[in-house]
Coordinates of C-alpha atoms in Angstrom, one line a residue:
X186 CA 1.9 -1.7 50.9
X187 CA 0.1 -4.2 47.9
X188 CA -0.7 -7.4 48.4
X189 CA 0.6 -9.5 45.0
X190 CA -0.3 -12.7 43.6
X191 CA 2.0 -14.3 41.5
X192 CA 1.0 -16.5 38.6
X193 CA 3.5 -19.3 37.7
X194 CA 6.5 -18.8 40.2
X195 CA 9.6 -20.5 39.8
X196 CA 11.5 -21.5 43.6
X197 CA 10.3 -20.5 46.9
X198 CA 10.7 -17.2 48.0
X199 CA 12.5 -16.3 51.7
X200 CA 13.8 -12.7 52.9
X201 CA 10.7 -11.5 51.6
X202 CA 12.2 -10.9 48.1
X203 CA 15.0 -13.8 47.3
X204 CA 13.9 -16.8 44.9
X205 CA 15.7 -20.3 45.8
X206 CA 15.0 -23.8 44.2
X207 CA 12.1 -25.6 46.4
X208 CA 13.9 -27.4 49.1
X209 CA 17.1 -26.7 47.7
X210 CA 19.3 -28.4 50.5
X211 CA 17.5 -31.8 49.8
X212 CA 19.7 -32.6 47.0
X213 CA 18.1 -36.1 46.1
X214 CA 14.4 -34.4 45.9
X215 CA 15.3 -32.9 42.3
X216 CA 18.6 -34.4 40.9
X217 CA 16.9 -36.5 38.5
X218 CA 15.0 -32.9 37.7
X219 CA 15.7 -30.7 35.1
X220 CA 14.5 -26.7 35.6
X221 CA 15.9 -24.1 34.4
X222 CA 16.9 -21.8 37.3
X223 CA 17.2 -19.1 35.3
X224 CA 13.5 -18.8 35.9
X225 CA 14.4 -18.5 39.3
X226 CA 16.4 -15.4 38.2
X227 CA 13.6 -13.5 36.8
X228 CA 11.1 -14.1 39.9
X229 CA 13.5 -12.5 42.5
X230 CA 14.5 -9.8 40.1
X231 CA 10.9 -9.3 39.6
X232 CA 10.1 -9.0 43.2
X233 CA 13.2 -6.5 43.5
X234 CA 11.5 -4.2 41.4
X235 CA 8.4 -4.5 43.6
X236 CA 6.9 -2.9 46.7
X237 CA 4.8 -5.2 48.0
X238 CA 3.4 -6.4 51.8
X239 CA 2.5 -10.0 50.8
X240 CA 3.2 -12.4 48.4
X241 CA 1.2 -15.3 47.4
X242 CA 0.5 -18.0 44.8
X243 CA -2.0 -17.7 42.6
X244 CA -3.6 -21.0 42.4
X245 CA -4.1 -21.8 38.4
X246 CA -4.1 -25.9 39.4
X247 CA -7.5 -26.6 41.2
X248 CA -8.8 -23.5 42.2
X249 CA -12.1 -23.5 44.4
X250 CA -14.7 -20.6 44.5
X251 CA -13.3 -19.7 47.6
X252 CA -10.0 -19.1 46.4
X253 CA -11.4 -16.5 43.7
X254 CA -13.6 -14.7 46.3
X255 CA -10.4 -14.5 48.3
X256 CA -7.8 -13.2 45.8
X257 CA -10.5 -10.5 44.6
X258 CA -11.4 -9.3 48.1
X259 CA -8.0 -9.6 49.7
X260 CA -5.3 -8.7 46.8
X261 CA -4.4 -5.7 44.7
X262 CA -3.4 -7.5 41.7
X263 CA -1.7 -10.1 40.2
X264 CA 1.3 -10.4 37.6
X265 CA 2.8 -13.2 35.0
X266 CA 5.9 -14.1 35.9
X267 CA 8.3 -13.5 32.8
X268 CA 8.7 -16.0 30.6
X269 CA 8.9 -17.6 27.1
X270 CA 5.1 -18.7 27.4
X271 CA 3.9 -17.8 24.1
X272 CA 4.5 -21.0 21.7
X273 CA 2.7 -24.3 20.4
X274 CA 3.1 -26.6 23.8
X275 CA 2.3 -24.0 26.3
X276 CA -0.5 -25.4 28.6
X277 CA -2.4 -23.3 31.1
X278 CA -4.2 -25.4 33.2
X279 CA -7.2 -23.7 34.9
X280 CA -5.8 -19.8 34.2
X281 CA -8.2 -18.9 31.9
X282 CA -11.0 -19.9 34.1
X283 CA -9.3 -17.7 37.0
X284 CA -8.6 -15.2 35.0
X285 CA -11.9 -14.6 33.6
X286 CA -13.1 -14.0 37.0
X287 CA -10.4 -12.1 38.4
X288 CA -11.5 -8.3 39.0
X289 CA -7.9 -7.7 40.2
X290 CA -5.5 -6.0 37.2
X291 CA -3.5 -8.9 35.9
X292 CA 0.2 -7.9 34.5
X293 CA 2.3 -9.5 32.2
X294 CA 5.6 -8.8 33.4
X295 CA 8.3 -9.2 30.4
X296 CA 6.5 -12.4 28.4
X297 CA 7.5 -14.1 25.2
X298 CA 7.0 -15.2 22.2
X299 CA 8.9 -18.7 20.9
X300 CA 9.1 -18.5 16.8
X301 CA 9.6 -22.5 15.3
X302 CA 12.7 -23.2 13.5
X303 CA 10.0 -23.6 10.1
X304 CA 6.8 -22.6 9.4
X305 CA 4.4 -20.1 11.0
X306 CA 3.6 -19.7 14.7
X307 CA 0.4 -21.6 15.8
X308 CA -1.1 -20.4 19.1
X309 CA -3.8 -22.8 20.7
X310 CA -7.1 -21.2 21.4
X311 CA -6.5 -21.8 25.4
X312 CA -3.2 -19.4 24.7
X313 CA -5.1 -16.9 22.6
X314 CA -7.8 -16.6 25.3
X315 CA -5.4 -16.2 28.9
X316 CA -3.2 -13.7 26.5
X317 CA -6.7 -11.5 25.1
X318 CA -7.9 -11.6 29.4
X319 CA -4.7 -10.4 30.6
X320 CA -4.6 -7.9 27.8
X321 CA -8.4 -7.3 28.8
X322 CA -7.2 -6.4 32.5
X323 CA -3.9 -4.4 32.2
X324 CA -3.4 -1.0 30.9
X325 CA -0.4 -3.0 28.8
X326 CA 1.5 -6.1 28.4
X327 CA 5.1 -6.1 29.7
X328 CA 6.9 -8.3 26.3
X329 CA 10.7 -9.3 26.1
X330 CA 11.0 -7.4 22.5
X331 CA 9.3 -6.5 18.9
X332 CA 8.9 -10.0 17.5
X333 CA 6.8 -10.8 20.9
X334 CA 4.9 -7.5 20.3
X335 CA 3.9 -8.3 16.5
X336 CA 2.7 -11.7 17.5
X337 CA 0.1 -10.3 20.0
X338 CA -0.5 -7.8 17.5
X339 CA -1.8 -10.3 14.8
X340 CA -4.0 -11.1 18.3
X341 CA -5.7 -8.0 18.1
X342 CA -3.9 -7.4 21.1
X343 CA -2.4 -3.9 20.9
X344 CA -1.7 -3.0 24.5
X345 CA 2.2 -3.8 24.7
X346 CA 5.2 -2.4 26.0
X347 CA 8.7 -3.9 25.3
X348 CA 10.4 -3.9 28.9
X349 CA 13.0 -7.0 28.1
X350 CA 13.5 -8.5 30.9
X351 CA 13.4 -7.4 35.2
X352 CA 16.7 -9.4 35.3
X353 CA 19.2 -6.8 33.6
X354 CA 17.3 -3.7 36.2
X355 CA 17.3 -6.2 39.6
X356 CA 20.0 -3.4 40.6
X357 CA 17.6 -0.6 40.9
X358 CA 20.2 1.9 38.6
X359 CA 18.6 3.7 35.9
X360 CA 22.9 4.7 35.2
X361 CA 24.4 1.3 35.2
X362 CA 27.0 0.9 32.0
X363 CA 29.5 -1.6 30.9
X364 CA 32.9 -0.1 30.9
X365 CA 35.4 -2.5 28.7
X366 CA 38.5 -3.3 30.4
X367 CA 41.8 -3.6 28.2
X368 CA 41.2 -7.4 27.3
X369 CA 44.5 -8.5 28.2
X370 CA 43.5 -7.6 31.8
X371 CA 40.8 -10.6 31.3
X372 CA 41.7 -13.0 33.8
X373 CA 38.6 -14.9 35.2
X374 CA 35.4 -15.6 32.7
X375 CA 32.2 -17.9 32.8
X376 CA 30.6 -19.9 30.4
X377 CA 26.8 -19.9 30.4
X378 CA 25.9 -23.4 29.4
X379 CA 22.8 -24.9 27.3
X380 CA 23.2 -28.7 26.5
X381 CA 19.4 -28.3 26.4
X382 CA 18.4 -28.4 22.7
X383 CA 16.2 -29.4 20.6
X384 CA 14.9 -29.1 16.7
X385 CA 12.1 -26.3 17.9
X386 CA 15.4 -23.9 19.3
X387 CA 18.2 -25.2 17.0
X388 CA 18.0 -25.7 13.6
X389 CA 21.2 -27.9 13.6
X390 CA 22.0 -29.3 16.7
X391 CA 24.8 -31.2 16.2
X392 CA 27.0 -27.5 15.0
X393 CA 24.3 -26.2 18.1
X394 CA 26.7 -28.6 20.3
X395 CA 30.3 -28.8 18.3
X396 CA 30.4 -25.3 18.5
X397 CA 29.6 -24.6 22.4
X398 CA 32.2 -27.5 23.6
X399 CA 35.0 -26.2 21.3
X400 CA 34.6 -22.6 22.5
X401 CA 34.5 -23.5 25.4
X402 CA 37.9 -24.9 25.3
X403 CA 39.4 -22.2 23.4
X404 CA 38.5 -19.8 26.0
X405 CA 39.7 -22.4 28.8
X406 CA 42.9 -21.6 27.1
X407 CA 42.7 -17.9 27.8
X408 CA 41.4 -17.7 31.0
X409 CA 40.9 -18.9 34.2
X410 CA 37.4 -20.2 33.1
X411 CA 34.5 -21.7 34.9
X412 CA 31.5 -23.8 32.9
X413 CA 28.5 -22.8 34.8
X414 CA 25.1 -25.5 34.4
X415 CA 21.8 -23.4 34.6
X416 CA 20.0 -27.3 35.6
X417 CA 21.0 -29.4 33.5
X418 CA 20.7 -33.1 35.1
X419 CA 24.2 -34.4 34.0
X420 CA 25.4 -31.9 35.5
X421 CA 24.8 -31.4 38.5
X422 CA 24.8 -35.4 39.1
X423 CA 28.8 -34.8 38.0
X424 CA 28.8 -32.0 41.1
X425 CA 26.7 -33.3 43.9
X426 CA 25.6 -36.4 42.9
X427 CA 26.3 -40.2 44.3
X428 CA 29.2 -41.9 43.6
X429 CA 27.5 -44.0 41.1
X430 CA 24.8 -41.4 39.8
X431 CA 28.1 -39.0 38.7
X432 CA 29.0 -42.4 37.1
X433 CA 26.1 -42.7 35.3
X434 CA 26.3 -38.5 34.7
X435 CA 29.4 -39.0 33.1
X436 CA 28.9 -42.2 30.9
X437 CA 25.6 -40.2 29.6
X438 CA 27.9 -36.9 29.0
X439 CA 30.5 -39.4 26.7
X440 CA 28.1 -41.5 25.0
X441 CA 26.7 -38.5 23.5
X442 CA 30.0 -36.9 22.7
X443 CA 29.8 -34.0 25.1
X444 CA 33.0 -36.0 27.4
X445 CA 35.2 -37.7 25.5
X446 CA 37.5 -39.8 28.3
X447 CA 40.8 -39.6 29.7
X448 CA 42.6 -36.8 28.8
X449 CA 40.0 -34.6 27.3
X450 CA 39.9 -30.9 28.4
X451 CA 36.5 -31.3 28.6
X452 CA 36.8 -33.8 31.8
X453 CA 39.3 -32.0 33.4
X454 CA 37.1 -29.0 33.4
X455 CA 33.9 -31.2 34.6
X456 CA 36.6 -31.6 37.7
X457 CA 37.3 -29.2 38.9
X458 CA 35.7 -25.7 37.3
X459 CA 32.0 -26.4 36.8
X460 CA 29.5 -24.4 38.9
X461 CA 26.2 -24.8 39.7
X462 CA 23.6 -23.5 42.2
X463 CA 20.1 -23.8 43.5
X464 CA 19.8 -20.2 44.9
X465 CA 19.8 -17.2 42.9
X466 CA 22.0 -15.2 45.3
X467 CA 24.6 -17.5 45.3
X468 CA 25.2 -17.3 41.5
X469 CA 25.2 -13.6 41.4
X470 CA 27.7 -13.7 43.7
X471 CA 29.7 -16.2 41.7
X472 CA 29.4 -14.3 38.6
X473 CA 29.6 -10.7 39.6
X474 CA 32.9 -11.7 40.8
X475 CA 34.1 -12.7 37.6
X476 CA 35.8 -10.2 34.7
X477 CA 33.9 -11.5 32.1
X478 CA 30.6 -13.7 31.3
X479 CA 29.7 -14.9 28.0
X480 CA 27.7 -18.4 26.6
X481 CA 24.5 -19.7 25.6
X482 CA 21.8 -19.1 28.6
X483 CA 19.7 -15.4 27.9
X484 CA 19.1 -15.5 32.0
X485 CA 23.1 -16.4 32.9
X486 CA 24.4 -13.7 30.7
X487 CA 21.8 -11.3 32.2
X488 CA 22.8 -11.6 35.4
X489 CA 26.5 -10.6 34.4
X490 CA 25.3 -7.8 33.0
X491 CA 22.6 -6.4 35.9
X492 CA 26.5 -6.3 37.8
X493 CA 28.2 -4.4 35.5
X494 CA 30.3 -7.7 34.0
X495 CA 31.0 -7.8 30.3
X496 CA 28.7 -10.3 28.2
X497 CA 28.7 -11.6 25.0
X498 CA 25.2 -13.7 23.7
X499 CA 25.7 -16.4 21.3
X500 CA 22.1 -16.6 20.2
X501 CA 20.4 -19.8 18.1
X502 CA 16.8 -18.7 18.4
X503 CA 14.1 -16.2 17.8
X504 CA 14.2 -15.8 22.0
X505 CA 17.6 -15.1 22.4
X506 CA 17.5 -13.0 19.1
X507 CA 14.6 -10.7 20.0
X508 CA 16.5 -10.2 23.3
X509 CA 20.0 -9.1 22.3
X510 CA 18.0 -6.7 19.7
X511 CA 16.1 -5.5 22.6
X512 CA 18.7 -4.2 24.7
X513 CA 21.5 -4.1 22.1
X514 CA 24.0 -6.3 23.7
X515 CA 26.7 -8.0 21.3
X516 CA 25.7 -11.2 20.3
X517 CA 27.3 -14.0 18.0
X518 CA 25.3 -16.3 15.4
X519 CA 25.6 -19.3 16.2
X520 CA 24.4 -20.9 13.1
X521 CA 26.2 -17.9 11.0
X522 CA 29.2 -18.2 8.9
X523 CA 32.3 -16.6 10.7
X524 CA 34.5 -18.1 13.3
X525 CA 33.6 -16.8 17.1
X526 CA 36.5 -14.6 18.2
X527 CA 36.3 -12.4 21.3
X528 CA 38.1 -9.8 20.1
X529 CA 35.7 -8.6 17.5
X530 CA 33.0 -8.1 20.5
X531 CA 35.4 -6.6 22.3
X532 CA 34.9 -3.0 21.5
X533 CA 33.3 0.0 23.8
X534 CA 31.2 1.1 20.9
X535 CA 29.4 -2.1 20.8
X536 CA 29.6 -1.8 24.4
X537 CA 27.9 1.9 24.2
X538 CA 24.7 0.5 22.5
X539 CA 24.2 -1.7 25.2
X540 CA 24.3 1.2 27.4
X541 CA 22.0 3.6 25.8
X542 CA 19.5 1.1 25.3
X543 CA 19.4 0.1 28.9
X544 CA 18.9 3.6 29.5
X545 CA 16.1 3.6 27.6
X546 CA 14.7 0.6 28.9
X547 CA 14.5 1.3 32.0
X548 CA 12.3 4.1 31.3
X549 CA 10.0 1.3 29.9
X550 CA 10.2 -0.4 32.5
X551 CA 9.1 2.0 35.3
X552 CA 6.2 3.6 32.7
X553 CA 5.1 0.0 32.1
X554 CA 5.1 -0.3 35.7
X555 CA 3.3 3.4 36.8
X556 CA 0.4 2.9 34.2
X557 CA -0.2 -0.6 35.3
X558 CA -0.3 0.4 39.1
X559 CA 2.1 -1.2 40.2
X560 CA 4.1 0.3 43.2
X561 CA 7.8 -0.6 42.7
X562 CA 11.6 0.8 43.6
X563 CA 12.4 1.7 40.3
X564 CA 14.1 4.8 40.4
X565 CA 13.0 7.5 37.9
X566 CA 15.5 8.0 35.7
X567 CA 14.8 11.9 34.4
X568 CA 15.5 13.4 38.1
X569 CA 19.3 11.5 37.7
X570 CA 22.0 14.1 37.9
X571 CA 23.4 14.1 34.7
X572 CA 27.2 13.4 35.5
X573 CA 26.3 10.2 36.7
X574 CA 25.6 9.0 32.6
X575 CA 29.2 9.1 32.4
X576 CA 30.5 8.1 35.1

């Protein structure tokens, strides 16, 4: 079995392969924190995927000479957590100083690119070098889609595979589909909420806003819905905070529009249907049960889909863009010109795109995985019995 080091994880790991927020039953530590746990979501499917003995950190902070000696003599490799690390205000602290000593393979397992609302992309030098030495020290680079693979390609870095994301294959089943029910047997859906915005993601973010709260209280019209936070502060001051920090939660959430007071839908919905939690498990629980999960957070609406629930993106960005395209999943503009109605996602063809591409994905993902090394639980896809596509 490998030993694996893990660069940038996001929550500490238990069970050998489930991710939870650090000290997640100590709700004061990080109240007044904002993470995304989505993050979160993407470690423990990574390790999922995995076949490993060990897990440890690797140390990118204050690394000693000891600690490189170690990791070389003592590890099989190490792999990049998935993220959306390539963009203007990434900072690597001591990586590419570890890096360039590393004699381990390094793997970049599902990376980003971040394109700005205007203008061109501008990498730093620090970004350029840590991408060119894990490029230097994989067979190839795991990216979330082809704008991420074009960008490393202006790099002169060549190596890539587009994988997506582990999230969507955490199942381990190469033959997983999304069957649409009739939509008037709809009962129980999720929101995936993102208050966090700013000018680099949204190009307007007042309509960015507008548009998320009044969906979501169309849809609470429909169905028995739930508003599920991914970390935002507010909100989960409003559902575990102290009596006078959901105070201050909720005079935050009306001051900037978001709650408007008594009687607004909005409120009532705060009450008594918003979800949040700290450990991955939990919310895939929590959403797996539902019939239907749809919003604004890439990760949220990933997990829906790894367990066979119907999603619908709304995507604002050149992240959540690339991703949709990558896996063909039915996405709506935010920032385009028609109305948001359900019923024009709602359709198995759209539906089948989805599930060829994840087909084909997964092949991606367990090549990506064999060249690089990597021992993993993927199943291989090509010795599937055949029925089982359309079952």
């Amino acid at each position: 079995m490998k030993r694996v080091l893990v660069m940038s994880p996001s929550g500490e790991v238990y069970d050998h392969d489930n991710v939870r927020w650090y000290k997640h039953t100590d709700i004061q530590r990080s109240i007044n924190h904002y993470h995304n746990i989505g993050d979160a979501f993407v470690f423990d499917s990574s390790l999922k995927l995995l076949q490993f003995s060990t897990l440890r950190d690797l140390n990118i902070r204050a690394p000693t000479d000891a600690d490189i000696d170690r990791y070389n003599a003592e590890f099989d490799y190490a792999f990049l957590r998935g993220s959306n690390y390539i963009h203007p205000k990434i900072r690597w602290e001591q990586a590419a100083h570890v890096l360039s000593r590393l004699k381990i393979p390094v793997i970049a397992f599902g990376i980003g690119a971040q394109a700005p609302v205007k203008g061109k992309l501008e990498l730093s030098d620090e970004t350029k070098r840590v991408l060119s030495l894990i490029a230097d020290r994989s067979v190839s680079l795991g990216v979330r889609g082809t704008y991420t693979a074009d960008v490393l390609w202006q790099l002169g870095i060549r190596n890539t595979r587009i994988i997506g994301c582990p999230t969507v294959f955490r199942g381990n089943d190469p033959m997983l589909r999304i069957d649409l029910p009739p939509l008037d047997q709809v009962k129980t859906a999720v929101f995936t909420l993102r208050r966090e915005v700013g000018a680099d993601y949204a190009k307007d973010v007042r309509h960015y806003l507008d548009l998320q709260r009044n969906t979501i209280l169309d849809l609470a019209q429909r169905f028995d819905l739930h508003v599920m936070a991914q970390g935002e502060v507010e909100e989960k001051k409003v559902l575990w905070g102290t009596p006078a920090q959901r105070e201050e939660a909720i005079a935050h959430l009306r001051k900037h529009g978001w709650l408007k007071g008594q009687g607004d839908p909005m409120e009532a919905l705060y009450a008594s249907r918003l979800y949040y939690s700290d450990v991955v498990a939990e919310i895939e629980r929590f959403v797996a049960a539902r019939d239907l999960v749809l919003g604004y957070r890439l990760h949220g609406n990933l997990m829906a889909l790894a367990n066979r629930v119907p999603s619908v993106y709304f995507t604002y960005d050149s992240r959540t863009v690339e991703f949709a395209e990558t896996l063909s999943i039915p996405s709506f503009d935010v920032f385009g010109d028609k109305p948001f109605r359900l019923e024009d996602y709602w359709d198995q063809s759209l539906f089948e795109r989805f599930n060829r591409a994840y087909y084909q994905r997964w092949r991606e993902m367990r090549l990506f995985l064999d060249e690089n090394g990597v021992a993993h639980k993927m199943v291989d896809e090509t010795v599937s019995l055949p029925k089982r596509m359309v079952a």
